[in-house]
Tab-separated table of N, CA and C in Angstrom:
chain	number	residue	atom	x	y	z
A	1	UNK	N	-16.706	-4.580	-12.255
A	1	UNK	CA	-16.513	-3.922	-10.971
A	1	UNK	C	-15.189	-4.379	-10.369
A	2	UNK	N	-14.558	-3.075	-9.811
A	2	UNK	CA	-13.009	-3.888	-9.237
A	2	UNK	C	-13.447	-4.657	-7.736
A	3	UNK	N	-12.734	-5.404	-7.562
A	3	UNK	CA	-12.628	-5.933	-6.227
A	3	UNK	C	-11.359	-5.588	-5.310
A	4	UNK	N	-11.666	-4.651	-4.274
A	4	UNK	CA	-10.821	-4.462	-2.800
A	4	UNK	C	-10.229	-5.089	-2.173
A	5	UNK	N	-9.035	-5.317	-1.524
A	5	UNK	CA	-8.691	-6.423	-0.610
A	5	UNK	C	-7.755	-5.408	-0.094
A	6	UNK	N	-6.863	-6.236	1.111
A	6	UNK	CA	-5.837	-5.444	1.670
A	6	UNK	C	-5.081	-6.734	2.222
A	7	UNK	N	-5.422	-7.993	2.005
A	7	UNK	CA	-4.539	-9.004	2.552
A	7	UNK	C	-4.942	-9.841	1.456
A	8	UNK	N	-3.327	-10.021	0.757
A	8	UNK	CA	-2.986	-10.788	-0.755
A	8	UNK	C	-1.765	-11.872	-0.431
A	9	UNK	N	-1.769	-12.675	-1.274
A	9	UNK	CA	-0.881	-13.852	-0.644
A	9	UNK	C	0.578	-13.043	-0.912
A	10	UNK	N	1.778	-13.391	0.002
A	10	UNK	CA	3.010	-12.679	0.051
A	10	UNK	C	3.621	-13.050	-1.462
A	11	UNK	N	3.084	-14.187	-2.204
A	11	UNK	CA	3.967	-14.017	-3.529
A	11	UNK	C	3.428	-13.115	-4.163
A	12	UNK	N	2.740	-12.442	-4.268
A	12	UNK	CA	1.795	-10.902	-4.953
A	12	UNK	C	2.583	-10.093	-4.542
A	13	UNK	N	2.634	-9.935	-3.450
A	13	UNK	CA	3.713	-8.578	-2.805
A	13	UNK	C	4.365	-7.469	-3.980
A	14	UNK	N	5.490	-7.931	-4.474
A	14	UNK	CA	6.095	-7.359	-5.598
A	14	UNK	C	5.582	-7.192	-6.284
A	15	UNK	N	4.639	-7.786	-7.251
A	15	UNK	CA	3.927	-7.445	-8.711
A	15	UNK	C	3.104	-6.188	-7.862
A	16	UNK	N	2.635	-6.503	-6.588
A	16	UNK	CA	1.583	-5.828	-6.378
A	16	UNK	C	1.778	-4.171	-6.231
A	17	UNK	N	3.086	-4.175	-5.453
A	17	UNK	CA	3.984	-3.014	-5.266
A	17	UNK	C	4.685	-2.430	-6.720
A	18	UNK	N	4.958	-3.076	-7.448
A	18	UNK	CA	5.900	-2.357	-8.669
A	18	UNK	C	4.434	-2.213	-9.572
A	19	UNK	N	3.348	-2.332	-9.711
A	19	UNK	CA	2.107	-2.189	-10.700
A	19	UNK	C	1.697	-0.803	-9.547
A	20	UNK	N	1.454	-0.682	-8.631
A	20	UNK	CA	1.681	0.390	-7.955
A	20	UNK	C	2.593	1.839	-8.103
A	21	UNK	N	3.604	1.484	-7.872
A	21	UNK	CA	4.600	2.608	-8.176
A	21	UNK	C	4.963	2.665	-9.901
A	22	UNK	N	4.381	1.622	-10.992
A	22	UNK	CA	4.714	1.835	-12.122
A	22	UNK	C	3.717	3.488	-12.384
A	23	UNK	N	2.373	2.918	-11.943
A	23	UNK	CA	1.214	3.683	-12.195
A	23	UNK	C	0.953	4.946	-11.250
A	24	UNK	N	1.890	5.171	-10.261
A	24	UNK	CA	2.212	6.676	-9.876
A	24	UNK	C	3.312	7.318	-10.605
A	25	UNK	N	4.217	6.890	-10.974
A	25	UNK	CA	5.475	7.320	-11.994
A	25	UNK	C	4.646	8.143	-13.116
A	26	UNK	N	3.923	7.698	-13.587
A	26	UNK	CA	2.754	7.994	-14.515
A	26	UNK	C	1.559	9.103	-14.118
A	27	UNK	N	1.608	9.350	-12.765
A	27	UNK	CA	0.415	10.570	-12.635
A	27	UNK	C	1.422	11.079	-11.810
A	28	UNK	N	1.929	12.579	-12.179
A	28	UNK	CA	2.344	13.624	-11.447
A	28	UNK	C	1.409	13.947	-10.147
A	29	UNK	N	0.210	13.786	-9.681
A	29	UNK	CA	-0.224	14.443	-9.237
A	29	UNK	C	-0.203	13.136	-7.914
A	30	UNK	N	0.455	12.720	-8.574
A	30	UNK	CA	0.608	11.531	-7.119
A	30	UNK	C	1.976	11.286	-6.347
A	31	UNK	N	1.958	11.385	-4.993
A	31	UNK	CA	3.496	11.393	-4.477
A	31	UNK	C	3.996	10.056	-4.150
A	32	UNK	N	4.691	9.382	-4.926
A	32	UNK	CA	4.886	7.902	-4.171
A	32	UNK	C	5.447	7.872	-3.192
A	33	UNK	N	5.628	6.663	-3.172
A	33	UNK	CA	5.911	6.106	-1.511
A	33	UNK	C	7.545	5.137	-1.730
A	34	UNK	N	8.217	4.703	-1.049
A	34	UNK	CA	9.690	3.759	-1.574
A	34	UNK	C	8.927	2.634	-1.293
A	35	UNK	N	9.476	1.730	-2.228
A	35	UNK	CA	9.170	0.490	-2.320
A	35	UNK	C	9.165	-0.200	-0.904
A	36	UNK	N	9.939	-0.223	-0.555
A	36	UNK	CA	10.046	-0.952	0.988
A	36	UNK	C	8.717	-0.581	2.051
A	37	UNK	N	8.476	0.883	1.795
A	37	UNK	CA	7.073	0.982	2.467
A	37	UNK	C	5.979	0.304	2.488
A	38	UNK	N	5.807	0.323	0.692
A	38	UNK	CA	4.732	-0.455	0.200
A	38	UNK	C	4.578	-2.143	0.825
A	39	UNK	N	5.773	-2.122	0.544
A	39	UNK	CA	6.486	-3.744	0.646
A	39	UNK	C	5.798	-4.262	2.320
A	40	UNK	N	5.924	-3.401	2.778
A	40	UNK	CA	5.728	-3.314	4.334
A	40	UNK	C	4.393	-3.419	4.868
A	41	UNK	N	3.730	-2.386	3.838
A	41	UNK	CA	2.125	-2.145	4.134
A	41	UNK	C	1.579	-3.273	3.569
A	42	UNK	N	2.159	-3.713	2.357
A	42	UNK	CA	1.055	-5.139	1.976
A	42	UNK	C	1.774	-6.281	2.937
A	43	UNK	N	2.948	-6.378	3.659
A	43	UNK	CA	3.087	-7.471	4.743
A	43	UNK	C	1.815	-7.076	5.778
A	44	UNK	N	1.454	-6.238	6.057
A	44	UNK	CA	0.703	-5.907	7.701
A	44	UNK	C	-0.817	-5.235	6.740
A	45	UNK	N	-1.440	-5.586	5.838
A	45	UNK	CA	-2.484	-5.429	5.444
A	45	UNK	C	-2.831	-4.054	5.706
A	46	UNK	N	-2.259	-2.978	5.612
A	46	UNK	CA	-2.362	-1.539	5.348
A	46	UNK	C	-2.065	-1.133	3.764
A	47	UNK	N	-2.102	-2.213	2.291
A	47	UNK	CA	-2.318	-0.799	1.265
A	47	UNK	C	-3.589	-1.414	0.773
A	48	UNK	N	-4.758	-1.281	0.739
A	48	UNK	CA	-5.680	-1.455	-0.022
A	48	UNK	C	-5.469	-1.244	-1.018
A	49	UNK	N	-5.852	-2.509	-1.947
A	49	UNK	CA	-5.805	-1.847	-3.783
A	49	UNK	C	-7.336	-2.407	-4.161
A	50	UNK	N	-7.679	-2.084	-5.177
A	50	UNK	CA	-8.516	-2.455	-5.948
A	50	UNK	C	-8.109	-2.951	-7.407
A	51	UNK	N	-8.508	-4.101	-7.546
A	51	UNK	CA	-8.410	-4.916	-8.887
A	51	UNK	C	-9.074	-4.721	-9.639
A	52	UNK	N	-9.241	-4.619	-11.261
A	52	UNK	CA	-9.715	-4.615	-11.896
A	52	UNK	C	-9.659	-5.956	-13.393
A	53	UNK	N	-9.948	-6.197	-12.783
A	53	UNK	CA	-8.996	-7.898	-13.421
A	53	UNK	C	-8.036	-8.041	-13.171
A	54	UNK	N	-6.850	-8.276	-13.725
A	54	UNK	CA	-5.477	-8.454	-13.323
A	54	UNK	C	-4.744	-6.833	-12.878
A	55	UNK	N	-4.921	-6.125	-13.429
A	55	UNK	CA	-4.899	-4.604	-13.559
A	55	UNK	C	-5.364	-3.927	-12.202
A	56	UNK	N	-3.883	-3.116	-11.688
A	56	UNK	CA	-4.358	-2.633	-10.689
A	56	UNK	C	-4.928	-1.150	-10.594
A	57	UNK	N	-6.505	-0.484	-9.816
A	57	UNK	CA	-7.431	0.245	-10.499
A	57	UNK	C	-7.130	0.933	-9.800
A	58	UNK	N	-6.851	0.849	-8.458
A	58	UNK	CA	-6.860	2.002	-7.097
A	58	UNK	C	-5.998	1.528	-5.563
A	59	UNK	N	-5.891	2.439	-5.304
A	59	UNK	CA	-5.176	1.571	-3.537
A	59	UNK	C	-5.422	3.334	-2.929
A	60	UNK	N	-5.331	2.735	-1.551
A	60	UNK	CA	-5.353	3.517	-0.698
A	60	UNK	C	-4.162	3.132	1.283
A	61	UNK	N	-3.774	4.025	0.926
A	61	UNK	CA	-2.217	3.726	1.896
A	61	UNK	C	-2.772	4.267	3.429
A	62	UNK	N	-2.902	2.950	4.561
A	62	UNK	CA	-2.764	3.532	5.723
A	62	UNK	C	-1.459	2.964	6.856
A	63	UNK	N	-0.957	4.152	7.149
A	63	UNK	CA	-0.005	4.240	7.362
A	63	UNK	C	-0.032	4.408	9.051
A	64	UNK	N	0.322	3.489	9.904
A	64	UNK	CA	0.516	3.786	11.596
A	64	UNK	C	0.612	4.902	11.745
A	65	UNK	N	0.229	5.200	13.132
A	65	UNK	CA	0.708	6.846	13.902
A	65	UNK	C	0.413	6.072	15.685
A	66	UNK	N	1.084	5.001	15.737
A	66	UNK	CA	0.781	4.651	16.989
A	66	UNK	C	-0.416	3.376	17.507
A	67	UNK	N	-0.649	3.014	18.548
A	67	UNK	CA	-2.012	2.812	18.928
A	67	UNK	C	-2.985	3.200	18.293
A	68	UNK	N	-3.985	2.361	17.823
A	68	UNK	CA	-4.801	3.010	17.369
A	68	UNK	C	-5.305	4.058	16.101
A	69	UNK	N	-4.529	4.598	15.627
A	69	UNK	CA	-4.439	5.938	14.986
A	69	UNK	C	-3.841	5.154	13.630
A	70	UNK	N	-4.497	5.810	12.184
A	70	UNK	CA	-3.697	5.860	11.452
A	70	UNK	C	-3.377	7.081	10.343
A	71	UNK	N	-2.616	7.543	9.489
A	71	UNK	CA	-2.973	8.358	8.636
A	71	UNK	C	-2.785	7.730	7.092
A	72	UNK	N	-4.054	8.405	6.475
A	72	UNK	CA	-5.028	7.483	5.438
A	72	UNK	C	-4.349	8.878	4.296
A	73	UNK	N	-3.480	8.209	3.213
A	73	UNK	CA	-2.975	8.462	1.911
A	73	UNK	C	-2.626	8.133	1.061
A	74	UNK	N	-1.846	8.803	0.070
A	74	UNK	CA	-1.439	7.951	-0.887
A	74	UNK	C	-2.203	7.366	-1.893
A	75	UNK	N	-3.853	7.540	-2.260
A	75	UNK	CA	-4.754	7.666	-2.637
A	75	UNK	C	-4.775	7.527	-4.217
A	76	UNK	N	-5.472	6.528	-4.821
A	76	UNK	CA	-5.336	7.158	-6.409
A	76	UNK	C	-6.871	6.047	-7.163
A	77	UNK	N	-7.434	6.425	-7.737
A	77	UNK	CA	-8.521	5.456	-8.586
A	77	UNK	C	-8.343	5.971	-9.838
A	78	UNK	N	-7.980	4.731	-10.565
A	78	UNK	CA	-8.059	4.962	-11.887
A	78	UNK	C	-9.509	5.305	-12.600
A	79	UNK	N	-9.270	6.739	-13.378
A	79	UNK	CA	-10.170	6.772	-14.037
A	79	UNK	C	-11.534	6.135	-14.787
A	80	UNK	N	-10.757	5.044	-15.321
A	80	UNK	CA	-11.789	4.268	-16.001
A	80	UNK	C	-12.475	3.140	-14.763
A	81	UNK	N	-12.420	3.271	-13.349
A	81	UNK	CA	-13.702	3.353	-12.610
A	81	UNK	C	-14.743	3.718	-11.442
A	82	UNK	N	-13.583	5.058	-11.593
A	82	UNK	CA	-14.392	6.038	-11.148
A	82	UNK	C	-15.836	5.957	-11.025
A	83	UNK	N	-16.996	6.147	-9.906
A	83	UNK	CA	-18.023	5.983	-9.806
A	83	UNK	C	-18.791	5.162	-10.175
A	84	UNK	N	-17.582	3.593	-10.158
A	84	UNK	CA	-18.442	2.665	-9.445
A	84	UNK	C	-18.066	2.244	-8.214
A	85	UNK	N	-18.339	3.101	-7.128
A	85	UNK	CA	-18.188	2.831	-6.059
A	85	UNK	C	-16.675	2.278	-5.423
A	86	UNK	N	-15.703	2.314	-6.251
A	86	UNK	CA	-14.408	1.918	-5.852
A	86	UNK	C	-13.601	2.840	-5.055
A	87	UNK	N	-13.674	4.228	-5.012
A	87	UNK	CA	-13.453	4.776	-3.778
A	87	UNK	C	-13.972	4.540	-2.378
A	88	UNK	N	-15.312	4.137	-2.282
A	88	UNK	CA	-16.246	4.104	-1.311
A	88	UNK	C	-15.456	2.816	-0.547
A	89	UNK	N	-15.228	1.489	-1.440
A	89	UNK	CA	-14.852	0.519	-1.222
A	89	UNK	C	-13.182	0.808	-0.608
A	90	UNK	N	-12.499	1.088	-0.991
A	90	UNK	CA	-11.383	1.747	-0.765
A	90	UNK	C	-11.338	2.189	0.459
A	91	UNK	N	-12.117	3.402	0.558
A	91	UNK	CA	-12.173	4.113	1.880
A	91	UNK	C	-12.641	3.321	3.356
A	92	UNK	N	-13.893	2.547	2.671
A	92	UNK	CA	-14.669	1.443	4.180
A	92	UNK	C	-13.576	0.838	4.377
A	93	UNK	N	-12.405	-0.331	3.431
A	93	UNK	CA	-11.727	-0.898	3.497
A	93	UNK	C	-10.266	-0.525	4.665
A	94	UNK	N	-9.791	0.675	4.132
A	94	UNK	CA	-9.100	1.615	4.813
A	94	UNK	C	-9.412	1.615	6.405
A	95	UNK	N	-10.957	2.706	6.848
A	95	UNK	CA	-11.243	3.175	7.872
A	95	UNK	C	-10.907	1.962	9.102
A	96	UNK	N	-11.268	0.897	8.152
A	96	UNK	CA	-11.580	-0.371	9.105
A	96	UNK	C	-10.402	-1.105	9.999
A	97	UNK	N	-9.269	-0.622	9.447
A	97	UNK	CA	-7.846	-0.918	9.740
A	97	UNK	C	-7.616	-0.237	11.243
A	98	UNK	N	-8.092	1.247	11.799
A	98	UNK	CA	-7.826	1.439	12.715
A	98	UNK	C	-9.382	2.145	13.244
A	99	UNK	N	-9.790	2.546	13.966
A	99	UNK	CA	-10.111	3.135	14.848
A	99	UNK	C	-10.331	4.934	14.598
A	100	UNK	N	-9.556	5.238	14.732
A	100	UNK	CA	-9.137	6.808	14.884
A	100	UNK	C	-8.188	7.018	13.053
A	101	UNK	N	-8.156	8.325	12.709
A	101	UNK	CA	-7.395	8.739	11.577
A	101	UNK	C	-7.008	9.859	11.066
A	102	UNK	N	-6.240	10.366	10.460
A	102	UNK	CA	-5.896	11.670	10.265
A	102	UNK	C	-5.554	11.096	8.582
A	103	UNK	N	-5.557	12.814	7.819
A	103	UNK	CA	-5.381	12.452	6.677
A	103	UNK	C	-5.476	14.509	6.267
A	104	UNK	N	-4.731	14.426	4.813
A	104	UNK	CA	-4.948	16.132	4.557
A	104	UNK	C	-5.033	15.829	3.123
A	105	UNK	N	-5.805	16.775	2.703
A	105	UNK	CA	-6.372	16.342	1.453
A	105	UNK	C	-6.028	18.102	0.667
A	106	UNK	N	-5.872	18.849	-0.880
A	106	UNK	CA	-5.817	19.880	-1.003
A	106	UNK	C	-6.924	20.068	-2.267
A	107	UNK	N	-8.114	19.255	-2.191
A	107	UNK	CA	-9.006	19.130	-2.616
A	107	UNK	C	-10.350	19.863	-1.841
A	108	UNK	N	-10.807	20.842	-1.741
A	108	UNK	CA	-12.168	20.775	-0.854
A	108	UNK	C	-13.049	20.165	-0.975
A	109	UNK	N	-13.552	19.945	-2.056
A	109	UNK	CA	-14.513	19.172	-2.252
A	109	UNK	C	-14.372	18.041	-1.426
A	110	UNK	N	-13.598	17.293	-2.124
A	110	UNK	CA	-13.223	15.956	-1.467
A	110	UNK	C	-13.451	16.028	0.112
A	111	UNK	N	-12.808	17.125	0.632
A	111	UNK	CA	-12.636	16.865	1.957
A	111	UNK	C	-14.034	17.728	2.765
A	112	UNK	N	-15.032	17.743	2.357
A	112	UNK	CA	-16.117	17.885	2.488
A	112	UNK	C	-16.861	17.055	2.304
A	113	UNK	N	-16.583	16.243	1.309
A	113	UNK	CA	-17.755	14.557	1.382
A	113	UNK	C	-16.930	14.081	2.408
A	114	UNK	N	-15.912	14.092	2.692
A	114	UNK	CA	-14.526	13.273	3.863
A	114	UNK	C	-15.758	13.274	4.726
A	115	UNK	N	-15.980	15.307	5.671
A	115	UNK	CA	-16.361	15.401	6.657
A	115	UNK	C	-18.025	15.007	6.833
A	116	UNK	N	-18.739	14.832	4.999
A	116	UNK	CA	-20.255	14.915	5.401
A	116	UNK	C	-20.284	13.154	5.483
A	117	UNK	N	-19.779	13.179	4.887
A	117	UNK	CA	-20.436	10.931	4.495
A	117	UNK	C	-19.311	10.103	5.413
A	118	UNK	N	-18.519	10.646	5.541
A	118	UNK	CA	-17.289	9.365	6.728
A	118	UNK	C	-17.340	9.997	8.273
A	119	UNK	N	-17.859	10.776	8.530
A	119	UNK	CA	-17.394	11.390	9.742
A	119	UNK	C	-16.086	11.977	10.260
A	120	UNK	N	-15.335	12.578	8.946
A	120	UNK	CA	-14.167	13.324	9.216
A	120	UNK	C	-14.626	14.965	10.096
A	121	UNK	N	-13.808	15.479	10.250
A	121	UNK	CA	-13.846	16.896	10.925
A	121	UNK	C	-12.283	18.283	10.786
A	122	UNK	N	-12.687	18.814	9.762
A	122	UNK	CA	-11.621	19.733	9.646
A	122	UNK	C	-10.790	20.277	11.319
A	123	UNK	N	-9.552	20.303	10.739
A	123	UNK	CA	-9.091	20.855	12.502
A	123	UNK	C	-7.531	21.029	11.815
A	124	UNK	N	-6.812	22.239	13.020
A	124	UNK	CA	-6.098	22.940	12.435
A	124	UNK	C	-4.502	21.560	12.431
A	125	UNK	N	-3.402	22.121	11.945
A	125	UNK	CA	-2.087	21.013	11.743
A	125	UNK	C	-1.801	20.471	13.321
A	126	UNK	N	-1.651	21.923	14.213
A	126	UNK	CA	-1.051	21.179	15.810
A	126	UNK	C	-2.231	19.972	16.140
A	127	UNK	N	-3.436	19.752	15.337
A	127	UNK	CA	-4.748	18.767	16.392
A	127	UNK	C	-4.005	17.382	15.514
A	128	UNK	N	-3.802	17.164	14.265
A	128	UNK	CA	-3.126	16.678	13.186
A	128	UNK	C	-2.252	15.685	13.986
A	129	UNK	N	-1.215	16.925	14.230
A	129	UNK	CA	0.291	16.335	14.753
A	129	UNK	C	-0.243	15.486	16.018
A	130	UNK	N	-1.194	16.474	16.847
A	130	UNK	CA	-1.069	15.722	17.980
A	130	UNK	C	-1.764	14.702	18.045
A	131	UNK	N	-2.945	14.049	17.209
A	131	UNK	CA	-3.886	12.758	17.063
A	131	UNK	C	-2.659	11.952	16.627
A	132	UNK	N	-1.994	12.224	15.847
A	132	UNK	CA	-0.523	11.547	14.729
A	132	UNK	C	0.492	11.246	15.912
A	133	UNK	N	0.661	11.534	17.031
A	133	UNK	CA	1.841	11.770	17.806
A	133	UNK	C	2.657	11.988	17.448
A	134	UNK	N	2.484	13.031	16.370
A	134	UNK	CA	4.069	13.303	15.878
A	134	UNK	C	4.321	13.011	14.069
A	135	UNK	N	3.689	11.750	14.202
A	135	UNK	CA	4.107	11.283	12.969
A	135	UNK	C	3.847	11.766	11.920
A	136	UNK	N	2.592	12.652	11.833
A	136	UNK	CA	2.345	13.152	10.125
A	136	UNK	C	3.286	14.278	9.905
A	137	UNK	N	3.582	14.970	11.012
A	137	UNK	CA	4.485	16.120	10.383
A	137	UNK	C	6.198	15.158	10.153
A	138	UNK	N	6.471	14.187	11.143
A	138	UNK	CA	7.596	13.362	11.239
A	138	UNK	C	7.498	13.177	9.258
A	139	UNK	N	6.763	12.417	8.748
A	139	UNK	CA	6.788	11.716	7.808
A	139	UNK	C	7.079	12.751	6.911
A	140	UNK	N	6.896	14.218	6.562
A	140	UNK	CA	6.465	14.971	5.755
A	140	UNK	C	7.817	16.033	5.890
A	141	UNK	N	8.868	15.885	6.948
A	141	UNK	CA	10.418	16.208	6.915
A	141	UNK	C	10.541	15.343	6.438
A	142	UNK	N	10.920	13.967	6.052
A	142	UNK	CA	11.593	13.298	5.682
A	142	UNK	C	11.834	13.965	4.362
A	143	UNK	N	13.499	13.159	4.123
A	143	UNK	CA	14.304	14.291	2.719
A	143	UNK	C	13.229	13.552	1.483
A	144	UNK	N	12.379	12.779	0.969
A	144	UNK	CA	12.212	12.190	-0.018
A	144	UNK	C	10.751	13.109	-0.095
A	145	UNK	N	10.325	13.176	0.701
A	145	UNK	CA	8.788	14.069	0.747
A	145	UNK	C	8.921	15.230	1.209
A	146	UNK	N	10.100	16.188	1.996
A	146	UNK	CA	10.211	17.014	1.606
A	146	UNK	C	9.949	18.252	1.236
A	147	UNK	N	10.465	18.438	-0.181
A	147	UNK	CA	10.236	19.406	-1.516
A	147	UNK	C	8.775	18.924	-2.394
A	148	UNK	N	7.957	17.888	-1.957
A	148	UNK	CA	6.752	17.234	-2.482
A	148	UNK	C	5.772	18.254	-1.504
A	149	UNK	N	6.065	17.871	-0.254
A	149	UNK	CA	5.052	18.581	0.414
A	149	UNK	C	4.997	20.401	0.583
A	150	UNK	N	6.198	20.936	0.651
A	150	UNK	CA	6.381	22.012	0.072
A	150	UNK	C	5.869	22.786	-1.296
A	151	UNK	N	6.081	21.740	-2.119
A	151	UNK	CA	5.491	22.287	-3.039
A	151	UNK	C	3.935	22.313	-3.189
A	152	UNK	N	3.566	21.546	-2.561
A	152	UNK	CA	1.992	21.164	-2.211
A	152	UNK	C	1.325	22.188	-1.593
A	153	UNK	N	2.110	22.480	-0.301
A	153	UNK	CA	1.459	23.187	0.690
A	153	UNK	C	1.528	24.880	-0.045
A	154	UNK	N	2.484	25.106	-0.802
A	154	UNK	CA	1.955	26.229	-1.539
A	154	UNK	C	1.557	26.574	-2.603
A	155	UNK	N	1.133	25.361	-2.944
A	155	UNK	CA	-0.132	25.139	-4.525
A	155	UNK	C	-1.305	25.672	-3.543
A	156	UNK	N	-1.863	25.435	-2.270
A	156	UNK	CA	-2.880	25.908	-2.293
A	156	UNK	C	-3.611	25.405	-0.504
A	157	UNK	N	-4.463	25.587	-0.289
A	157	UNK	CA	-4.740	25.513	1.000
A	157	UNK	C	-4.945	24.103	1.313
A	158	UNK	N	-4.497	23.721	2.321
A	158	UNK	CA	-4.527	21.824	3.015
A	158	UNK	C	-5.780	21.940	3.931
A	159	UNK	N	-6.040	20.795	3.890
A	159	UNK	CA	-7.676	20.837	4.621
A	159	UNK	C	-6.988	19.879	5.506
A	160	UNK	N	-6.706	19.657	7.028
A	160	UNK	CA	-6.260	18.607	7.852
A	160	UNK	C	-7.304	17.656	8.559
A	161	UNK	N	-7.233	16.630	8.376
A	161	UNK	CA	-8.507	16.154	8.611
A	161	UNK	C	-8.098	15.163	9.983
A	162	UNK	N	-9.329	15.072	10.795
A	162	UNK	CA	-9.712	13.900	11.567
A	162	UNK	C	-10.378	12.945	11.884
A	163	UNK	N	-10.321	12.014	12.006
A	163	UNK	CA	-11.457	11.054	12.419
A	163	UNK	C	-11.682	10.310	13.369
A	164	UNK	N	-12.885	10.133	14.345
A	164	UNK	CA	-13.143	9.436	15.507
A	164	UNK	C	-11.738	9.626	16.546
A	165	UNK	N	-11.440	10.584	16.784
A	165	UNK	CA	-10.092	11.287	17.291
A	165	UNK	C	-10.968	12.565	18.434
């Protein structure tokens, strides 16, 4: 079973971040993040990963939007452990960081267990922006994400999500 954390001693930092971005380089279907972000989120205990022995299995990225608020991405569990509960762990781990959350998923499914088992609630981009103050659409001009989210947003329909918001 992997084990969750989100606060690792600062000499981890790097291994922890480059075993990270090695293993999104590797799944297209994942948008990374710049190192310095990462770098940032494991200083202030916002990237959850999950271990799998030395081997990193999963993380989950929450990212400020102010007071209170965060938006929950960046998302990935390795296959081989899948349904043992390492999303679940992931996600409690995550929620617990703030309070309130936003997050968009282009999965339905997914974002239907979001709204039945976590207490998410579909709602349109302006409720998004405005729980985010700004920041999720802020983050999603930026030149590096972009042509990522573009291309995303017309692969197929975005489900915008909220929580305790």
């Amino acid at each position: 079973m992997a084990e969750v954390a989100r606060h690792f001693e600062r000499s981890r930092h790097r291994r922890i971040a480059d075993a990270v971005l090695e293993r999104a380089a590797s799944a297209p279907e994942i948008t990374t993040r710049p190192r310095a972000v990462l770098l940032r989120a494991l200083r202030h205990g916002r990237l959850v990963v999950a271990h799998d022995g030395d081997a990193v299995a999963g993380w989950f990225l929450s990212e400020p939007c102010g007071r209170g608020v965060h938006e929950l991405g960046f998302l990935f569990v390795d296959p081989s452990v899948r349904g043992d509960g390492v999303l679940l762990d992931l996600l409690d781990t995550a929620l617990a960081i703030e309070p309130h959350a936003v997050s968009v998923t282009f999965r339905p499914d997914f974002a239907r267990w979001l709204i039945r088992a976590k207490g998410f609630r579909r709602v349109p981009l302006t409720t998004v922006t405005r729980v985010s103050r700004g920041c999720f659409l802020l983050r999603r001009l930026a030149p590096g994400r972009l042509g990522v989210a573009l291309r995303r947003t017309s692969a197929g329909e975005a489900w915008y999500l909220v929580r305790g918001a």
